[in-house]
Amino acid sequence: MNSGSRNIFEKFLQMNPELGRIKVALEPSYLPQRLPHREKEMERIAQILSPALNGIRPSNILIFGKPGVGKTSTMRFIERELTNIINSKYDTKVKVININCGINDNSYSILATMGNALLYSWEEKFPFTGWPMDKLFQSVLEKIENFGGIIILILDEVDKLIKKSGDSVLYQLLRINEVSSNGKISIIGISNDLKFMDYLDPRVKSRLQEETIVFHPYNATEIFDILKDRVIFAGIYDLIDEPVLRLAAAIGAQENGDARRAIDLLRVAYEISVIKKSNKITEECIYEARDRLEQDVFREIISSLPLHNKVVLYSISILKNFKGNGKITSGECYELYGKAIKKIGLSPLTNRRVNDLISELDKMGIISSEVQSFGRYGRTTVIQLNYDPDLIIKLLEADEAMSSLATIKPDQKPLF
Ligand SMILES: Nc1ncnc2c1ncn2[C@@H]1O[C@H](COP(=O)(O)OP(=O)(O)O)[C@@H](O)[C@H]1O
Ligand SMILES: [Mg+2]
């Protein structure tokens, strides 16, 4: 072995351990000691759940709100507070089970996770698959009856469960209160999306919605308070001046009042300041972080386009490079698209369908298209690319299906 050379990890050992702590406090999964501007919502939820401490089943609750408005954090906070009080009062039989339905998006895994949460430490876990549903349900019901208290079941991102697997498990769970003589259950459903209610059976809907709480998006002042708290927790308050923090909050608030994005912005700006060896997080760091996050979002949008849309966009980008400031027409785009799609080994969509795809790209803001009249050439759709063609080509060629296109070129001399 080449024991003389340095281990590649060695240099990282010398990194400031402070950095790790700071980064943790700026991660989205970090649960802070308090949640500014969610006091009212917390108070309301605590009030609804408090009968549980006296053995009375609380109402079911539905919580709605856009992404990043603190729904998950608020419920984790409540869970922590409730568990602390339950543990300090030996005579309360309340158990909180918090399930993320983004991960557990089917009936089996919801029931198995609940069953596992109710086991004694020496009992064998429920298997992840394999049991018939009725056996699993009966067994979980038995556990609930043996427990004999109140279960507060938090179903975070419940819309994902409903979209993937329907509402049958909710129906079964809600019926527990009728069939069980002993244990009771309250369900708290959390969703980003109000529309999922349309997928629910009316019986499930009315039972689930005994109480509804809506979390509103944060405004710039509220985001500022959240960020300020966060930099204090992270121990980097001295690194950022108030006007810079206000700028971060203002940029963050533009994203639908989403605190997650604002905290991401702060974390990336902090990382940039470390790389630059700057002793402050400056305005430039914030702007750079914004650009970087925007690029990440753009990259994600591009990579999640369906293949034909990608090939249309690819053709437009190649044409843009080929023609410089010359006009790109939908006809030229269709021709190059046809050539490219055949090279990939697929048959082309019709001209009309491709025009639809061009409109879709337009709606997404990636391109702008308009119908223009060209005298004796007639009318045609003219396309403008709103982003750097080289960046788009690079992102698209990262898709394995499109890597064979690297050498493709438009056929003829440009018309205009
Ligand atoms: N009021 C708040 N105070 C402090 N941090 C917050 C607050 N609201 C949201 N956050 C932070 O923003 C991020 C997103 O919050 P989260 O609860 O996951 O939102 P949601 O579940 O509504 O999408 C998390 O990092 C969370 O800590
Ligand atoms: Mg959430």
Short mmCIF file of C-alpha atoms and ligand atoms in Angstrom, two decimals:
data_model
loop_
_atom_site.label_atom_id
_atom_site.label_comp_id
_atom_site.label_asym_id
_atom_site.label_seq_id
_atom_site.Cartn_x
_atom_site.Cartn_y
_atom_site.Cartn_z
CA MET A 1 0.00 0.00 0.00
CA ASN A 2 1.20 3.53 -0.61
CA SER A 3 1.28 4.46 3.04
CA GLY A 4 3.52 7.44 2.31
CA SER A 5 0.84 9.45 0.50
CA ARG A 6 -1.82 11.42 2.37
CA ASN A 7 -5.29 10.02 2.79
CA ILE A 8 -7.67 11.97 0.55
CA PHE A 9 -9.95 12.65 3.53
CA GLU A 10 -7.20 14.13 5.66
CA LYS A 11 -7.61 17.71 4.53
CA PHE A 12 -11.30 17.62 5.40
CA LEU A 13 -10.46 16.61 8.97
CA GLN A 14 -8.84 19.97 9.41
CA MET A 15 -11.99 21.80 8.42
CA ASN A 16 -13.53 24.02 11.03
CA PRO A 17 -16.03 21.88 13.02
CA GLU A 18 -18.13 25.06 13.43
CA LEU A 19 -18.98 24.82 9.73
CA GLY A 20 -20.86 21.57 10.26
CA ARG A 21 -22.96 23.05 13.04
CA ILE A 22 -23.77 26.13 11.01
CA LYS A 23 -24.79 24.07 8.01
CA VAL A 24 -27.09 21.88 10.10
CA ALA A 25 -28.97 24.94 11.36
CA LEU A 26 -29.44 26.12 7.78
CA GLU A 27 -30.66 22.75 6.46
CA PRO A 28 -34.38 22.45 5.65
CA SER A 29 -34.73 19.47 8.03
CA TYR A 30 -33.58 21.48 11.07
CA LEU A 31 -36.36 22.06 13.59
CA PRO A 32 -35.72 25.39 15.34
CA GLN A 33 -36.54 26.12 18.98
CA ARG A 34 -39.40 28.39 17.94
CA LEU A 35 -41.39 29.19 14.82
CA PRO A 36 -42.07 32.92 14.48
CA HIS A 37 -45.43 33.85 12.93
CA ARG A 38 -46.94 30.43 13.47
CA GLU A 39 -47.90 31.07 17.11
CA LYS A 40 -51.60 31.41 16.28
CA GLU A 41 -51.75 28.23 14.25
CA MET A 42 -49.88 26.33 16.97
CA GLU A 43 -52.17 27.65 19.65
CA ARG A 44 -55.23 26.59 17.65
CA ILE A 45 -53.89 23.08 16.98
CA ALA A 46 -52.87 22.65 20.62
CA GLN A 47 -56.35 23.72 21.67
CA ILE A 48 -57.99 21.19 19.36
CA LEU A 49 -55.69 18.38 20.51
CA SER A 50 -55.73 19.13 24.23
CA PRO A 51 -58.82 17.00 25.12
CA ALA A 52 -56.59 13.97 24.40
CA LEU A 53 -54.76 14.67 27.66
CA ASN A 54 -58.04 14.02 29.48
CA GLY A 55 -58.81 10.88 27.53
CA ILE A 56 -61.21 12.48 25.02
CA ARG A 57 -60.71 11.94 21.29
CA PRO A 58 -59.79 15.25 19.60
CA SER A 59 -61.38 16.29 16.30
CA ASN A 60 -59.68 15.33 13.07
CA ILE A 61 -57.88 18.24 11.40
CA LEU A 62 -56.99 19.12 7.84
CA ILE A 63 -54.10 21.53 7.36
CA PHE A 64 -53.58 23.27 4.03
CA GLY A 65 -50.95 25.65 2.70
CA LYS A 66 -48.44 26.17 -0.10
CA PRO A 67 -45.00 24.53 0.11
CA GLY A 68 -42.58 26.10 2.59
CA VAL A 69 -45.14 27.80 4.84
CA GLY A 70 -44.17 25.76 7.88
CA LYS A 71 -46.81 23.00 7.96
CA THR A 72 -44.40 20.12 8.57
CA SER A 73 -42.29 22.08 11.06
CA THR A 74 -45.33 23.24 13.00
CA MET A 75 -46.64 19.70 13.37
CA ARG A 76 -43.20 18.38 14.35
CA PHE A 77 -43.06 21.12 16.94
CA ILE A 78 -46.49 20.19 18.30
CA GLU A 79 -45.49 16.54 18.28
CA ARG A 80 -42.41 17.33 20.38
CA GLU A 81 -44.40 19.41 22.88
CA LEU A 82 -47.17 16.84 23.14
CA THR A 83 -44.77 13.93 23.58
CA ASN A 84 -42.94 15.83 26.34
CA ILE A 85 -46.14 16.44 28.25
CA ILE A 86 -47.36 12.86 27.74
CA ASN A 87 -44.07 11.52 29.09
CA SER A 88 -44.28 13.76 32.14
CA LYS A 89 -47.82 12.63 33.00
CA TYR A 90 -47.65 8.91 33.71
CA ASP A 91 -51.41 8.41 33.50
CA THR A 92 -51.98 9.70 29.93
CA LYS A 93 -52.48 7.19 27.21
CA VAL A 94 -51.78 9.23 24.11
CA LYS A 95 -49.48 8.29 21.29
CA VAL A 96 -48.42 10.50 18.38
CA ILE A 97 -47.55 8.74 15.12
CA ASN A 98 -46.16 10.96 12.37
CA ILE A 99 -46.06 9.46 8.87
CA ASN A 100 -44.74 11.14 5.72
CA CYS A 101 -47.02 9.95 2.93
CA GLY A 102 -44.53 11.14 0.31
CA ILE A 103 -42.48 8.11 1.37
CA ASN A 104 -45.25 5.84 2.66
CA ASP A 105 -47.65 6.35 -0.22
CA ASN A 106 -49.69 3.14 -0.03
CA SER A 107 -52.19 1.60 2.38
CA TYR A 108 -49.90 -1.28 3.33
CA SER A 109 -47.01 0.88 4.37
CA ILE A 110 -49.25 3.27 6.34
CA LEU A 111 -50.73 0.40 8.34
CA ALA A 112 -47.37 -1.36 8.83
CA THR A 113 -45.74 1.90 10.02
CA MET A 114 -48.61 2.44 12.47
CA GLY A 115 -48.37 -1.15 13.68
CA ASN A 116 -44.63 -0.83 14.21
CA ALA A 117 -45.07 2.38 16.19
CA LEU A 118 -47.36 0.50 18.60
CA LEU A 119 -45.05 -2.47 19.25
CA TYR A 120 -43.25 -3.17 22.47
CA SER A 121 -39.51 -3.22 21.94
CA TRP A 122 -39.32 -7.02 22.21
CA GLU A 123 -42.05 -7.65 19.62
CA GLU A 124 -41.27 -8.59 16.06
CA LYS A 125 -41.73 -5.84 13.44
CA PHE A 126 -44.43 -5.97 10.81
CA PRO A 127 -42.98 -7.10 7.47
CA PHE A 128 -42.73 -4.37 4.80
CA THR A 129 -44.71 -6.47 2.32
CA GLY A 130 -46.41 -9.79 2.04
CA TRP A 131 -49.34 -9.83 4.47
CA PRO A 132 -52.88 -9.77 3.08
CA MET A 133 -54.44 -6.35 3.78
CA ASP A 134 -57.23 -7.64 6.04
CA LYS A 135 -54.77 -9.58 8.20
CA LEU A 136 -52.59 -6.48 8.48
CA PHE A 137 -55.54 -4.26 9.37
CA GLN A 138 -56.88 -6.70 11.99
CA SER A 139 -53.46 -6.96 13.54
CA VAL A 140 -52.99 -3.16 13.70
CA LEU A 141 -56.50 -2.81 15.14
CA GLU A 142 -55.57 -5.31 17.83
CA LYS A 143 -52.49 -3.27 18.69
CA ILE A 144 -54.64 -0.13 18.96
CA GLU A 145 -57.11 -1.90 21.25
CA ASN A 146 -54.31 -3.26 23.42
CA PHE A 147 -52.90 0.23 23.69
CA GLY A 148 -56.34 1.38 24.72
CA GLY A 149 -55.67 5.12 24.48
CA ILE A 150 -55.81 7.87 21.89
CA ILE A 151 -53.68 7.79 18.80
CA ILE A 152 -52.93 11.06 17.08
CA LEU A 153 -51.98 10.11 13.56
CA ILE A 154 -50.27 12.83 11.53
CA LEU A 155 -50.38 12.11 7.80
CA ASP A 156 -48.01 14.63 6.23
CA GLU A 157 -48.40 15.14 2.45
CA VAL A 158 -51.59 13.09 2.62
CA ASP A 159 -52.48 14.23 -0.93
CA LYS A 160 -49.69 12.01 -2.26
CA LEU A 161 -51.22 8.97 -0.54
CA ILE A 162 -54.65 9.72 -1.99
CA LYS A 163 -53.33 10.34 -5.51
CA LYS A 164 -51.27 7.16 -5.50
CA SER A 165 -53.53 4.76 -3.62
CA GLY A 166 -56.99 6.28 -3.17
CA ASP A 167 -58.78 6.90 0.11
CA SER A 168 -59.59 3.34 1.22
CA VAL A 169 -57.02 3.30 4.03
CA LEU A 170 -58.36 6.62 5.35
CA TYR A 171 -61.84 5.16 5.31
CA GLN A 172 -60.65 2.13 7.29
CA LEU A 173 -58.73 4.24 9.78
CA LEU A 174 -61.65 6.60 10.35
CA ARG A 175 -63.90 3.60 11.01
CA ILE A 176 -61.66 2.43 13.84
CA ASN A 177 -63.50 4.81 16.16
CA GLU A 178 -66.72 2.92 15.43
CA VAL A 179 -65.42 -0.63 15.56
CA SER A 180 -62.93 -0.33 18.40
CA SER A 181 -64.29 -0.45 21.92
CA ASN A 182 -61.04 0.62 23.44
CA GLY A 183 -58.56 2.64 21.35
CA LYS A 184 -59.48 5.84 19.51
CA ILE A 185 -57.80 7.68 16.69
CA SER A 186 -57.58 11.31 15.53
CA ILE A 187 -56.18 12.05 12.12
CA ILE A 188 -54.32 15.21 11.15
CA GLY A 189 -53.95 15.40 7.37
CA ILE A 190 -51.48 17.90 5.91
CA SER A 191 -51.56 18.90 2.24
CA ASN A 192 -50.03 21.44 -0.16
CA ASP A 193 -52.93 20.97 -2.45
CA LEU A 194 -56.60 21.76 -1.80
CA LYS A 195 -57.72 19.89 -4.90
CA PHE A 196 -57.04 16.48 -3.41
CA MET A 197 -60.32 16.83 -1.51
CA ASP A 198 -62.12 16.19 -4.81
CA TYR A 199 -60.71 12.66 -4.84
CA LEU A 200 -62.24 11.82 -1.47
CA ASP A 201 -65.38 9.85 -0.83
CA PRO A 202 -67.90 12.28 0.76
CA ARG A 203 -67.98 10.21 3.97
CA VAL A 204 -64.22 10.37 4.33
CA LYS A 205 -64.23 14.06 3.46
CA SER A 206 -66.72 15.11 6.08
CA ARG A 207 -65.11 13.04 8.83
CA LEU A 208 -61.62 14.18 8.04
CA GLN A 209 -62.57 17.83 7.92
CA GLU A 210 -63.90 18.27 11.44
CA GLU A 211 -61.47 21.18 11.67
CA THR A 212 -59.61 22.98 8.88
CA ILE A 213 -56.60 25.23 9.29
CA VAL A 214 -55.04 27.19 6.44
CA PHE A 215 -51.40 28.33 6.61
CA HIS A 216 -50.95 31.56 4.65
CA PRO A 217 -47.75 32.37 2.72
CA TYR A 218 -45.26 34.52 4.61
CA ASN A 219 -44.65 38.14 3.62
CA ALA A 220 -41.17 39.70 3.40
CA THR A 221 -41.24 41.00 7.01
CA GLU A 222 -42.20 37.58 8.34
CA ILE A 223 -39.50 35.89 6.27
CA PHE A 224 -37.04 38.45 7.64
CA ASP A 225 -37.93 37.44 11.22
CA ILE A 226 -37.59 33.76 10.34
CA LEU A 227 -34.18 34.32 8.71
CA LYS A 228 -33.00 36.49 11.58
CA ASP A 229 -33.89 33.78 14.07
CA ARG A 230 -32.13 31.24 11.92
CA VAL A 231 -28.85 33.16 11.65
CA ILE A 232 -28.88 33.61 15.41
CA PHE A 233 -29.40 29.87 15.96
CA ALA A 234 -26.68 29.11 13.43
CA GLY A 235 -24.33 31.47 15.28
CA ILE A 236 -23.60 33.57 12.20
CA TYR A 237 -25.50 36.72 13.15
CA ASP A 238 -22.26 38.71 13.10
CA LEU A 239 -21.55 37.67 9.52
CA ILE A 240 -24.55 39.38 7.99
CA ASP A 241 -25.66 42.99 8.22
CA GLU A 242 -29.34 43.77 8.60
CA PRO A 243 -29.87 45.36 5.14
CA VAL A 244 -28.32 42.27 3.54
CA LEU A 245 -30.62 40.03 5.55
CA ARG A 246 -33.56 42.21 4.45
CA LEU A 247 -32.46 41.74 0.85
CA ALA A 248 -32.36 37.96 1.33
CA ALA A 249 -35.86 38.08 2.87
CA ALA A 250 -37.21 40.21 0.01
CA ILE A 251 -35.82 37.83 -2.61
CA GLY A 252 -37.02 34.84 -0.59
CA ALA A 253 -40.53 36.26 -0.25
CA GLN A 254 -40.90 36.56 -4.03
CA GLU A 255 -41.07 32.76 -4.14
CA ASN A 256 -44.70 32.49 -2.96
CA GLY A 257 -43.81 33.32 0.65
CA ASP A 258 -41.83 30.07 0.87
CA ALA A 259 -39.51 30.02 3.91
CA ARG A 260 -37.68 26.95 2.59
CA ARG A 261 -36.42 28.88 -0.45
CA ALA A 262 -35.39 31.84 1.68
CA ILE A 263 -33.38 29.57 3.99
CA ASP A 264 -31.83 27.81 0.97
CA LEU A 265 -30.80 31.23 -0.31
CA LEU A 266 -29.17 32.06 3.00
CA ARG A 267 -27.35 28.70 3.17
CA VAL A 268 -25.97 29.00 -0.37
CA ALA A 269 -24.98 32.65 0.24
CA TYR A 270 -23.15 31.54 3.38
CA GLU A 271 -21.33 28.79 1.47
CA ILE A 272 -20.33 31.31 -1.20
CA SER A 273 -18.95 33.65 1.47
CA VAL A 274 -16.87 30.77 2.90
CA ILE A 275 -15.47 29.87 -0.53
CA LYS A 276 -14.65 33.53 -1.17
CA LYS A 277 -13.00 33.70 2.25
CA SER A 278 -15.10 36.81 2.82
CA ASN A 279 -15.62 37.68 6.47
CA LYS A 280 -19.19 38.81 5.79
CA ILE A 281 -22.14 37.50 3.82
CA THR A 282 -22.41 40.38 1.37
CA GLU A 283 -25.11 41.52 -1.04
CA GLU A 284 -23.05 39.98 -3.85
CA CYS A 285 -23.13 36.61 -2.06
CA ILE A 286 -26.94 36.85 -1.89
CA TYR A 287 -27.26 37.72 -5.59
CA GLU A 288 -24.85 34.96 -6.56
CA ALA A 289 -26.81 32.49 -4.44
CA ARG A 290 -30.03 33.59 -6.11
CA ASP A 291 -28.53 33.00 -9.57
CA ARG A 292 -27.23 29.61 -8.55
CA LEU A 293 -30.59 28.51 -7.13
CA GLU A 294 -32.38 29.80 -10.22
CA GLN A 295 -30.05 27.73 -12.37
CA ASP A 296 -30.80 24.68 -10.23
CA VAL A 297 -34.53 25.22 -10.73
CA PHE A 298 -34.03 25.73 -14.47
CA ARG A 299 -31.95 22.55 -14.68
CA GLU A 300 -34.71 20.62 -12.94
CA ILE A 301 -37.39 22.02 -15.26
CA ILE A 302 -35.35 21.10 -18.35
CA SER A 303 -34.50 17.61 -17.17
CA SER A 304 -38.11 16.81 -16.30
CA LEU A 305 -39.48 17.71 -19.78
CA PRO A 306 -40.89 14.76 -21.80
CA LEU A 307 -38.55 13.51 -24.56
CA HIS A 308 -40.34 15.07 -27.56
CA ASN A 309 -40.46 18.46 -25.79
CA LYS A 310 -36.76 18.12 -25.12
CA VAL A 311 -36.02 17.40 -28.78
CA VAL A 312 -38.09 20.43 -29.86
CA LEU A 313 -36.19 22.65 -27.42
CA TYR A 314 -32.91 21.12 -28.52
CA SER A 315 -33.70 21.91 -32.17
CA ILE A 316 -34.54 25.51 -31.28
CA SER A 317 -31.24 25.87 -29.39
CA ILE A 318 -29.20 24.43 -32.28
CA LEU A 319 -31.01 26.76 -34.70
CA LYS A 320 -30.30 29.69 -32.43
CA ASN A 321 -26.58 28.93 -32.50
CA PHE A 322 -26.69 28.39 -36.25
CA LYS A 323 -28.58 31.56 -37.09
CA GLY A 324 -27.36 33.98 -34.47
CA ASN A 325 -29.83 36.85 -34.51
CA GLY A 326 -31.72 35.50 -37.56
CA LYS A 327 -35.35 34.50 -37.03
CA ILE A 328 -36.20 30.92 -36.11
CA THR A 329 -39.46 29.71 -37.68
CA SER A 330 -41.64 26.83 -36.49
CA GLY A 331 -41.13 25.23 -39.95
CA GLU A 332 -37.36 25.09 -39.50
CA CYS A 333 -37.84 23.84 -35.98
CA TYR A 334 -40.13 21.05 -37.24
CA GLU A 335 -37.64 20.02 -39.90
CA LEU A 336 -34.70 19.77 -37.50
CA TYR A 337 -36.88 18.13 -34.86
CA GLY A 338 -37.85 15.45 -37.43
CA LYS A 339 -34.25 14.78 -38.28
CA ALA A 340 -33.26 14.58 -34.61
CA ILE A 341 -36.11 12.36 -33.47
CA LYS A 342 -35.36 9.87 -36.26
CA LYS A 343 -31.74 9.81 -35.20
CA ILE A 344 -32.91 8.84 -31.71
CA GLY A 345 -34.94 6.03 -33.33
CA LEU A 346 -38.47 7.40 -32.77
CA SER A 347 -41.10 8.49 -35.26
CA PRO A 348 -41.88 12.21 -35.39
CA LEU A 349 -45.11 13.68 -34.06
CA THR A 350 -47.31 15.64 -36.50
CA ASN A 351 -46.55 19.26 -37.31
CA ARG A 352 -49.59 20.30 -35.35
CA ARG A 353 -48.53 18.41 -32.21
CA VAL A 354 -45.08 19.97 -32.42
CA ASN A 355 -46.71 23.40 -32.62
CA ASP A 356 -48.53 22.48 -29.39
CA LEU A 357 -45.20 21.60 -27.80
CA ILE A 358 -43.80 24.96 -28.95
CA SER A 359 -46.74 26.67 -27.20
CA GLU A 360 -46.04 24.67 -24.05
CA LEU A 361 -42.42 25.83 -24.03
CA ASP A 362 -43.71 29.36 -24.53
CA LYS A 363 -46.09 29.07 -21.54
CA MET A 364 -43.16 27.87 -19.41
CA GLY A 365 -41.25 31.02 -20.42
CA ILE A 366 -38.33 29.10 -21.92
CA ILE A 367 -39.08 30.52 -25.37
CA SER A 368 -41.34 33.28 -26.73
CA SER A 369 -43.26 32.60 -29.92
CA GLU A 370 -45.50 34.81 -32.06
CA VAL A 371 -47.22 34.55 -35.41
CA GLN A 372 -45.70 36.95 -37.95
CA SER A 373 -46.60 37.75 -41.53
CA PHE A 374 -43.86 37.52 -44.19
CA GLY A 375 -45.58 38.90 -47.33
CA ARG A 376 -45.49 36.31 -50.06
CA TYR A 377 -44.04 33.68 -47.72
CA GLY A 378 -47.32 33.82 -45.76
CA ARG A 379 -47.67 33.70 -41.99
CA THR A 380 -45.46 31.70 -39.73
CA THR A 381 -44.64 31.31 -36.07
CA VAL A 382 -41.37 32.94 -35.10
CA ILE A 383 -39.54 31.63 -32.07
CA GLN A 384 -37.16 33.38 -29.68
CA LEU A 385 -35.08 31.53 -27.14
CA ASN A 386 -35.09 33.20 -23.72
CA TYR A 387 -32.05 31.38 -22.32
CA ASP A 388 -28.48 30.69 -23.33
CA PRO A 389 -28.60 28.01 -26.07
CA ASP A 390 -25.27 26.48 -24.99
CA LEU A 391 -26.53 26.00 -21.45
CA ILE A 392 -29.72 24.31 -22.73
CA ILE A 393 -27.79 22.10 -25.16
CA LYS A 394 -25.46 21.04 -22.37
CA LEU A 395 -28.35 20.25 -20.01
CA LEU A 396 -30.25 18.31 -22.69
CA GLU A 397 -27.26 16.29 -23.84
CA ALA A 398 -26.99 15.04 -20.26
CA ASP A 399 -30.09 12.95 -21.08
CA GLU A 400 -28.78 9.62 -22.30
CA ALA A 401 -31.49 9.33 -24.96
CA MET A 402 -30.25 12.58 -26.50
CA SER A 403 -26.51 12.04 -26.37
CA SER A 404 -26.50 10.77 -30.00
CA LEU A 405 -27.62 14.22 -31.18
CA ALA A 406 -24.33 15.99 -30.51
CA THR A 407 -23.48 16.27 -34.21
CA ILE A 408 -26.86 17.23 -35.61
CA LYS A 409 -27.10 20.36 -37.83
CA PRO A 410 -29.86 22.18 -39.67
CA ASP A 411 -30.12 21.24 -43.36
CA GLN A 412 -30.25 24.30 -45.56
CA LYS A 413 -29.16 27.89 -45.56
CA PRO A 414 -31.44 30.00 -43.44
CA LEU A 415 -34.44 31.49 -45.24
CA PHE A 416 -34.44 34.83 -43.44
N1 LIG B 1 -42.29 30.08 11.08
C1 LIG B 1 -41.11 29.52 10.83
N2 LIG B 1 -40.05 29.74 11.62
C2 LIG B 1 -38.85 29.19 11.38
N3 LIG B 1 -38.60 28.38 10.33
C3 LIG B 1 -39.63 28.11 9.50
C4 LIG B 1 -40.93 28.66 9.70
N4 LIG B 1 -41.74 28.22 8.72
C5 LIG B 1 -40.98 27.45 7.93
N5 LIG B 1 -39.73 27.37 8.39
C6 LIG B 1 -38.61 26.65 7.79
O1 LIG B 1 -38.83 26.59 6.39
C7 LIG B 1 -38.59 25.30 5.88
C8 LIG B 1 -39.85 24.75 5.26
O2 LIG B 1 -40.83 24.54 6.25
P1 LIG B 1 -41.80 23.28 6.24
O3 LIG B 1 -42.39 23.18 7.59
O4 LIG B 1 -41.10 22.09 5.71
O5 LIG B 1 -42.90 23.78 5.18
P2 LIG B 1 -44.11 22.97 4.52
O6 LIG B 1 -44.28 21.68 5.24
O7 LIG B 1 -45.27 23.89 4.66
O8 LIG B 1 -43.70 22.78 3.08
C9 LIG B 1 -38.07 24.49 7.04
O9 LIG B 1 -36.67 24.51 7.02
C10 LIG B 1 -38.58 25.22 8.27
O10 LIG B 1 -37.71 25.07 9.35
MG MG B 2 -44.17 19.72 4.45
#
